[in-house]
Coordinates of C-alpha atoms and ligand atoms in Angstrom, one line a residue:
X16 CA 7.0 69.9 79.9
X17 CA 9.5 71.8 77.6
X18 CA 8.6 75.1 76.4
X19 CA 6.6 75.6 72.9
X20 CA 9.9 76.4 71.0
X21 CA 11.2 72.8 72.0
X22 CA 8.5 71.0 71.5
X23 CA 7.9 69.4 67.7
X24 CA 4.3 69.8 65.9
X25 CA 3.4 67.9 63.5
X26 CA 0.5 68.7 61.3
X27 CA -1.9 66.0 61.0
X28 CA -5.6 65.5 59.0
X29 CA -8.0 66.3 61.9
X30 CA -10.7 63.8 60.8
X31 CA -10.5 61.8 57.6
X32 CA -9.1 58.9 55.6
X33 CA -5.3 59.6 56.7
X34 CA -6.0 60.5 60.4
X35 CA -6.0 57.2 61.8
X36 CA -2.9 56.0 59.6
X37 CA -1.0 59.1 60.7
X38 CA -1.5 58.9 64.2
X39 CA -1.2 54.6 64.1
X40 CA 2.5 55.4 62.6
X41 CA 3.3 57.9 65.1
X42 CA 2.1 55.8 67.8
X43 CA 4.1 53.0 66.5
X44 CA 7.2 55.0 66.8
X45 CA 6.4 54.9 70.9
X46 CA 4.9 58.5 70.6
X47 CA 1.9 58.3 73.7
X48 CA -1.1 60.8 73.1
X49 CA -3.1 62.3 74.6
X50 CA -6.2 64.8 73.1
X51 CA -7.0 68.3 73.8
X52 CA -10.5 68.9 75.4
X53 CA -10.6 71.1 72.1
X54 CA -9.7 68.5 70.0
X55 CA -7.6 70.7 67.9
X56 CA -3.9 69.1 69.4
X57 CA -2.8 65.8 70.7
X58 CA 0.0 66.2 72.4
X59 CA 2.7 63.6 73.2
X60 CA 3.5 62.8 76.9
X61 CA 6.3 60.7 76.3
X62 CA 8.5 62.7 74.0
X63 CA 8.2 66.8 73.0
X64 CA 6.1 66.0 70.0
X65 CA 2.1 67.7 69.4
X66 CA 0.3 67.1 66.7
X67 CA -2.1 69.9 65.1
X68 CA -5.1 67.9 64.1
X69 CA -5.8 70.2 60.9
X70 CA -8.2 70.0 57.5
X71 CA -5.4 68.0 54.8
X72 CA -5.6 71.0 52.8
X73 CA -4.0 73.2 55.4
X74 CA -1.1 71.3 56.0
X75 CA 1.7 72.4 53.5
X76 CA 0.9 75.5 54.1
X77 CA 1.2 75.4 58.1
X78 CA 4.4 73.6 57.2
X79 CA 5.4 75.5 54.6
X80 CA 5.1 78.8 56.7
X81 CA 7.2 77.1 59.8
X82 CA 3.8 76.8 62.0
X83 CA 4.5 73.3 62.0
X84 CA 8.2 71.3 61.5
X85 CA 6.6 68.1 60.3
X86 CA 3.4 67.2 58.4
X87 CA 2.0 64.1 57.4
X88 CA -0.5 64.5 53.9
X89 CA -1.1 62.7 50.9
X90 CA 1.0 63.9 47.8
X91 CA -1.9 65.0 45.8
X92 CA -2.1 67.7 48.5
X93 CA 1.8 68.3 48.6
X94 CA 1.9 69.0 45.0
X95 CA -1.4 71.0 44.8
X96 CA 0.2 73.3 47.3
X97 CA 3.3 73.4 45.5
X98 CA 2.0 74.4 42.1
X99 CA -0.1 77.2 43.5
X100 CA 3.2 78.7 45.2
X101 CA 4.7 78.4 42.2
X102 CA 2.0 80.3 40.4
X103 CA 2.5 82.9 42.8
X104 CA 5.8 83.2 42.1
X105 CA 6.8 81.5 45.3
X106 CA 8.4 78.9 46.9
X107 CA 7.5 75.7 48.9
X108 CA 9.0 76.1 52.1
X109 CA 8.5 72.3 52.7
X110 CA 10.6 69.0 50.9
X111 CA 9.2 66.0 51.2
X112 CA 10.8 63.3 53.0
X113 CA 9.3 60.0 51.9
X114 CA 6.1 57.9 51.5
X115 CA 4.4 56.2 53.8
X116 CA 3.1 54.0 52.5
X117 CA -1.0 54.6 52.8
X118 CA -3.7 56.5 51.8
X119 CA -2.6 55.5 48.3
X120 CA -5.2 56.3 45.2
X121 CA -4.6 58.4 41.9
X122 CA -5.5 61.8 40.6
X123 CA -7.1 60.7 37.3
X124 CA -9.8 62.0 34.2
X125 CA -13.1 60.3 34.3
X126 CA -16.0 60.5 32.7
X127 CA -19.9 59.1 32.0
X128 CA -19.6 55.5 30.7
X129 CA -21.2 57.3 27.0
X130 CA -18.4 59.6 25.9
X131 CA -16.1 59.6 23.0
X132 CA -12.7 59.8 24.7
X133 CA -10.2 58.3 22.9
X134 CA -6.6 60.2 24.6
X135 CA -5.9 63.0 25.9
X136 CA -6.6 64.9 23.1
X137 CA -10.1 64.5 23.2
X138 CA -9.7 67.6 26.0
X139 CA -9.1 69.7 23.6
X140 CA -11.7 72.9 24.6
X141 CA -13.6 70.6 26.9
X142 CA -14.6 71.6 30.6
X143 CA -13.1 69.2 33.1
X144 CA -14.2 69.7 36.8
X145 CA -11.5 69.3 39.9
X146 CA -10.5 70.4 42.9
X147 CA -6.9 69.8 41.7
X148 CA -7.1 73.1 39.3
X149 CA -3.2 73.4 39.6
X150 CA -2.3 69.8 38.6
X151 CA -5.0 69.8 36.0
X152 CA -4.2 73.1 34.5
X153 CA -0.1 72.1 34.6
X154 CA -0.9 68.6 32.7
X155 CA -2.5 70.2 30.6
X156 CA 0.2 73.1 29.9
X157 CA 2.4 70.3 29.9
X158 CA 0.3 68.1 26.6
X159 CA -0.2 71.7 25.3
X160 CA -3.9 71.4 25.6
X161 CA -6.4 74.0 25.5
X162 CA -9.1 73.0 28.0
X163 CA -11.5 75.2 30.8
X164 CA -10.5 74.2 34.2
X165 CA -14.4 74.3 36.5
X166 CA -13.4 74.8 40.2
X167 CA -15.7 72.0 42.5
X168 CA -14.7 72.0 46.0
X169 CA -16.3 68.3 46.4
X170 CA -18.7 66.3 44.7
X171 CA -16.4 66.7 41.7
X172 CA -18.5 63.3 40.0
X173 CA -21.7 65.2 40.3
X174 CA -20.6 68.1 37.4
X175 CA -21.3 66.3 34.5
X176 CA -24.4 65.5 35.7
X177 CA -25.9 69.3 36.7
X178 CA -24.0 70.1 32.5
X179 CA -21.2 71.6 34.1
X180 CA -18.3 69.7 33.0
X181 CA -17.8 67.2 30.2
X182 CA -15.2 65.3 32.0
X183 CA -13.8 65.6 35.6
X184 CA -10.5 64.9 37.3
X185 CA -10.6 63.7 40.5
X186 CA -9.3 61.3 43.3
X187 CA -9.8 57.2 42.6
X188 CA -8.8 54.5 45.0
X189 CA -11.3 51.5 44.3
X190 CA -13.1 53.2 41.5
X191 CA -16.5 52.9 43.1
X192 CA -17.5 56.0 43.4
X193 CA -17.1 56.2 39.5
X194 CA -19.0 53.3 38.9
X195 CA -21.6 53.9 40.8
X196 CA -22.1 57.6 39.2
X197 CA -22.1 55.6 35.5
X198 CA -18.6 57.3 35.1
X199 CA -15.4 55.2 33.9
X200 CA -11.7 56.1 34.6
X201 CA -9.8 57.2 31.2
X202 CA -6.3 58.6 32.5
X203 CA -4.1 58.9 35.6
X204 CA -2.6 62.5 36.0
X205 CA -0.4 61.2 39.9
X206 CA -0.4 58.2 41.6
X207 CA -0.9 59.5 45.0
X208 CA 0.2 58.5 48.5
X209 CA 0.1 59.7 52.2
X210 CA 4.2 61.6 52.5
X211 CA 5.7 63.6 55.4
X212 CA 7.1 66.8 54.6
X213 CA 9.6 69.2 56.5
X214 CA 9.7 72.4 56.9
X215 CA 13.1 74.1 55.1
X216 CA 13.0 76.7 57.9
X217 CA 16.2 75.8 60.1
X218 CA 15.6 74.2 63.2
X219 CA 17.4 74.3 66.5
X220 CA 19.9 71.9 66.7
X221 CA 17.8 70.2 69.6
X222 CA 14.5 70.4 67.1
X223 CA 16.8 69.4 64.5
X224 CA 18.0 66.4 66.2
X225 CA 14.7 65.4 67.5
X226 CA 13.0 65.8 64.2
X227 CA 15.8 63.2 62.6
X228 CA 14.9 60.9 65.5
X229 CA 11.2 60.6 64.2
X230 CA 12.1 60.4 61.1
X231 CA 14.6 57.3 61.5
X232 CA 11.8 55.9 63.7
X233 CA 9.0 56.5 61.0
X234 CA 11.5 55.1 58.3
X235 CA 12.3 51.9 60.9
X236 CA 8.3 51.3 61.1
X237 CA 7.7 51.3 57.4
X238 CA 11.1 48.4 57.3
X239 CA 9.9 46.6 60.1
X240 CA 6.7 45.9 58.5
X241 CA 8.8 44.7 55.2
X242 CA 10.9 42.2 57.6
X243 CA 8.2 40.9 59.1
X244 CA 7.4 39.9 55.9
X245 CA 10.6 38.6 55.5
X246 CA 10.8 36.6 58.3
X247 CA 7.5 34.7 57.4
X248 CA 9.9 33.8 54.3
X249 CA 7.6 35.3 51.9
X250 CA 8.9 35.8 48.3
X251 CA 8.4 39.2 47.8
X252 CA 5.9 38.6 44.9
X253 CA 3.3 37.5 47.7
X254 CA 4.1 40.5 50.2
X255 CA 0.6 42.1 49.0
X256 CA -1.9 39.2 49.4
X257 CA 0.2 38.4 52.9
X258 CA -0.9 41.9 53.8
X259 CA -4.5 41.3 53.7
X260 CA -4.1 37.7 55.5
X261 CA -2.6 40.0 58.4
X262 CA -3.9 43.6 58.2
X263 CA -1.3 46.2 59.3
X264 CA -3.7 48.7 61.6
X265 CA -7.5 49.7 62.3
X266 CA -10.4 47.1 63.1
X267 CA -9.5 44.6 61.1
X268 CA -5.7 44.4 62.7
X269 CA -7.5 44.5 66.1
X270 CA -9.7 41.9 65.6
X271 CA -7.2 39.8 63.4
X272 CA -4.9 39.4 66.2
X273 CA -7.6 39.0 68.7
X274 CA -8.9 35.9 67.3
X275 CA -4.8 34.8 66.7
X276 CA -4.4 35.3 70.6
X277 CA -7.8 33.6 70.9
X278 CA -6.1 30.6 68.4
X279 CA -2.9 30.6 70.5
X280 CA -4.5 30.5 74.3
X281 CA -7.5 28.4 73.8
X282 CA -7.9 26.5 70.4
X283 CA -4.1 25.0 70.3
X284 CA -3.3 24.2 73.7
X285 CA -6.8 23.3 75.3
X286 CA -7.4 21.1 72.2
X287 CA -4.2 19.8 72.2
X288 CA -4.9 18.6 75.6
X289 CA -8.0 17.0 74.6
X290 CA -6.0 15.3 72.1
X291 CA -3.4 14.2 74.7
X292 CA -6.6 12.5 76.8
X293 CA -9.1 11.3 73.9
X294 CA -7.0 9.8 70.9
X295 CA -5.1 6.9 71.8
X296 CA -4.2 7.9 75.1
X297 CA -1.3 5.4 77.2
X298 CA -3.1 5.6 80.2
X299 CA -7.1 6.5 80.3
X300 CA -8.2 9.8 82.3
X301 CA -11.8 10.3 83.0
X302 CA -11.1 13.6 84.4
X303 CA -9.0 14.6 81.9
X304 CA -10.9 13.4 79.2
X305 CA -14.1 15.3 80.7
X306 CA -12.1 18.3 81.4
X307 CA -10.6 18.9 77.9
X308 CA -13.5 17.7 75.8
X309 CA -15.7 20.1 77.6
X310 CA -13.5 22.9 77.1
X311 CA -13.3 22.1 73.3
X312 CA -17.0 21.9 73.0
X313 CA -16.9 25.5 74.9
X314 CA -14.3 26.5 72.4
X315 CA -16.4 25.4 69.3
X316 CA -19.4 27.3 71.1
X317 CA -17.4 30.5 71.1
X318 CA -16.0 30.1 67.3
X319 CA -19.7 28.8 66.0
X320 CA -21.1 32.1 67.8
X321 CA -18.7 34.4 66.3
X322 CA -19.1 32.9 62.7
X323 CA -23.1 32.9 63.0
X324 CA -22.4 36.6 62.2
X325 CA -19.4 36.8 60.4
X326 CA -17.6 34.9 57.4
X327 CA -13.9 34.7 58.9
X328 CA -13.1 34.7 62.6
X329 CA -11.5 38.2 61.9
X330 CA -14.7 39.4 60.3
X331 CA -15.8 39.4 56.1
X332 CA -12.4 38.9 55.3
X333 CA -10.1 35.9 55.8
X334 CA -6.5 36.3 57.6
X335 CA -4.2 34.6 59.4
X336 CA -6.1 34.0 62.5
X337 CA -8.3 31.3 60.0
X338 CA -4.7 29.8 58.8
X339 CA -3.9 28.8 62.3
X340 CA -7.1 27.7 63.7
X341 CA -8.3 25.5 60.7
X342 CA -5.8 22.8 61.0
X343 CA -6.9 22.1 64.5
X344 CA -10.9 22.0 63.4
X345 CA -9.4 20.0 60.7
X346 CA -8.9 17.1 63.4
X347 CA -12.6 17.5 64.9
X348 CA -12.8 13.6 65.2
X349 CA -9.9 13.6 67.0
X350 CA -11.0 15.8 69.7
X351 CA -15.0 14.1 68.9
X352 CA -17.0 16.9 67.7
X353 CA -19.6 16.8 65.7
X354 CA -19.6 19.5 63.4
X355 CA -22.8 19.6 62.7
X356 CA -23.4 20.6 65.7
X357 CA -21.7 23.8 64.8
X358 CA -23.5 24.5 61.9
X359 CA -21.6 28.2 61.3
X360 CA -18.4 26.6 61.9
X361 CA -19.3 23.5 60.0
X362 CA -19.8 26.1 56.9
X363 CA -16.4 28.3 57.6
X364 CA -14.9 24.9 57.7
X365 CA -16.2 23.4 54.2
X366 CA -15.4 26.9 52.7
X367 CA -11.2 27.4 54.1
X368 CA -11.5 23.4 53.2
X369 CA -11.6 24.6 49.3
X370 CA -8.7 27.3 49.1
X371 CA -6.5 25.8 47.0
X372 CA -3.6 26.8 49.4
X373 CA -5.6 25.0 52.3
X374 CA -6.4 22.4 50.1
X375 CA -2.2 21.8 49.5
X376 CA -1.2 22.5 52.8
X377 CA -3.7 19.8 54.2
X378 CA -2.1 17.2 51.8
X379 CA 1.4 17.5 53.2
X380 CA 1.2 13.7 54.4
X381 CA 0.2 13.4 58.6
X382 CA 3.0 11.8 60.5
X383 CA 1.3 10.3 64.0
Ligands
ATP14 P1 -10.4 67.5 55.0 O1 -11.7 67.7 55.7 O2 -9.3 67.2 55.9 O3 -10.1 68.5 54.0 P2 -10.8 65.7 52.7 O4 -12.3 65.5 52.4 O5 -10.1 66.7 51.8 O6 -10.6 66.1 54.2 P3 -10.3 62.9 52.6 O7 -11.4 62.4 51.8 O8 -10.2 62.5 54.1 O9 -10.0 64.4 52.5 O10 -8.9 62.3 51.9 C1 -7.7 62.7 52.4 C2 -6.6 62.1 51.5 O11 -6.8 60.7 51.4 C3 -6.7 62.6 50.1 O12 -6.1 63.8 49.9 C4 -5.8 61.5 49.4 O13 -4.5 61.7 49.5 C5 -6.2 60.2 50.2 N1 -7.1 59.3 49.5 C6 -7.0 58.0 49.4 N2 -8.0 57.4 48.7 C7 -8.8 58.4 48.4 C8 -10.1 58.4 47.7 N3 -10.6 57.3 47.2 N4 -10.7 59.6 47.6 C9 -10.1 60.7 48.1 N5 -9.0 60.7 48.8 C10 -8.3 59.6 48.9
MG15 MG1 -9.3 68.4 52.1

């Protein structure tokens, strides 16, 4: 192992929404890891790379004071940090390379579904709660409002509530959390993403070279997943709902390609061969016939067990792993199954069978 000084560290969120994003890109670039029994590094045994598995917070700092040459953080963070430096009168000893493309959600004003907000104006000598006191109190300075910034360090949606604030500013992805506190959303102050930043300390040339390594290999990750896009032929204006048909990382990209594989060893080539046997065969098989309807019936045993308890083979949500197995249930009297013997199959069946896209795709007219 190279010493310390050669080795790259790159600050990471030790447990939270970014960690397994951060680590999933990493790992993409061919970094292998292994964890600390403190859990407090990971460190890479395949290329001089570590990871400091850190609160988000801390990370521009450690960055920003050359602890670590790399970080990974959303830019809500990045820019927190920043403004405080520059209220200190100091610099950010980090830049920011590019986004990563997760972890996205936005900085924005809410407040209780009953208020009189009608723009930004309506701040005027209000308390707003954050934990984002720089950003607030610089959008503010910047709209020339006069307003009193109440420091929460989490639970920001709870102020109004205990007649601390009048209006918060806090982090939204889905907006849930505001709904179910009776709050709306009135104004966006960032739109926010998970970026890596570099330290501006200078490097060795050897750090130097190996930090512009990752980097191209982070940047080659982010455009492979774009041309894999591509090389489904997707326009471009369909590259979102494509996304969730085959989800990039975590469970649901586990599972997705498990029931794909599942699609591509068992459900296409072993019904396939019952189709060979059963439907209009040139020379009639018994043991062929016996063999490959019994391995469908297996098949349909495995697929009606898996959607007693789900809705979509890859779990609530339906992906591509429902694309490629449907057309093949589409021929069940082909292959001579009853599907109501499969009653959970039966009903993910009748369901696809009414997606519009399905319902196209299956019109394209059957040749043999
Ligand atoms: P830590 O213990 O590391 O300080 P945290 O509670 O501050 O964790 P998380 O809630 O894990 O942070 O969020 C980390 C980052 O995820 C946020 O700074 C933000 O960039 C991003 N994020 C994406 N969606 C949301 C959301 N709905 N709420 C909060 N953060 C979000
Ligand atoms: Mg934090």
């Amino acid at each position: 192992m190279e010493s310390s000084e050669q080795r790259i560290k790159i600050a990471v969120q030790k447990t939270g929404r970014l960690t397994e994003h951060s680590q999933d890109m990493l790992e993409r670039c061919g970094l292998k890891l292994t964890k600390s029994k403190d859990r407090l590094f990971c460190y890479g045994e395949n290329m001089p790379i570590d990871l400091l598995l850190v609160r988000d917070d801390d990370i521009p700092g450690l960055v920003s004071e050359d602890v670590c040459d790399l970080g990974i953080v959303g830019l809500n963070v990045v820019e927190e940090k920043r403004l405080e430096l520059e209220a200190e009168g100091r610099e950010a000893m980090f830049s920011q390379v590019f986004a990563l493309d997760f972890g996205h959600c936005r900085l924005s004003l809410a407040a209780p579904n009953e208020n009189d907000y009608v723009d930004i104006n309506s701040l005027e000598n209000k308390r707003i709660a954050t934990s984002y006191v720089h950003l607030l109190n610089d959008f503010l300075k910047k709209n020339s409002l006069q307003a009193e910034t109440v420091y929460f360090s989490g639970a920001v949606e709870i102020a109004p509530k205990l007649g601390k604030a009048d209006y918060i500013c806090d982090l939204v992805s889905t907006g849930s959390t505001l709904e179910a506190n009776g709050m709306q959303e009135l104004d966006v102050l960032l739109d926010s993403e998970a970026v890596i930043i570099q330290t501006k300390a200078k490097l060795s040339d050897d750090k130097q070279a190996l930090v512009s390594r990752i980097l191209q290999r982070l940047d080659g990750v982010l455009q492979v997943r774009e041309s894999k896009y591509i090389m489904l032929h997707a326009p471009r204006s369909a590259l979102a709902e494509i996304r969730d048909l085959l989800p990039g990382s975590g469970l649901a990209h586990v599972r997705t390609l498990e029931w794909l594989m599942w699609q591509m060893g068992g459900v296409g080539p072993m019904i396939g061969q019952a189709h060979h046997f059963l439907f209009k065969p040139k020379v009639d098989v018994p043991y062929g016939k016996k063999r490959y309807h019994d391995e469908t019936n297996r098949l349909y045993k495995v697929m009606n067990k898996r959607l007693d308890d789900v809705a979509y083979l890859a779990g609530e949500n339906y992906s591509i792993a429902d694309i490629a197995t449907y057309p093949w249930v589409a021929r069940f009297p082909r292959h001579q199954v009853d599907l109501n013997d499969y009653p959970s199959v039966k009903r993910w069946f009748d369901t696809v069978s009414e997606r519009p896209a399905v319902e196209k795709g299956m019109a394209v007219p059957f040749l043999n």
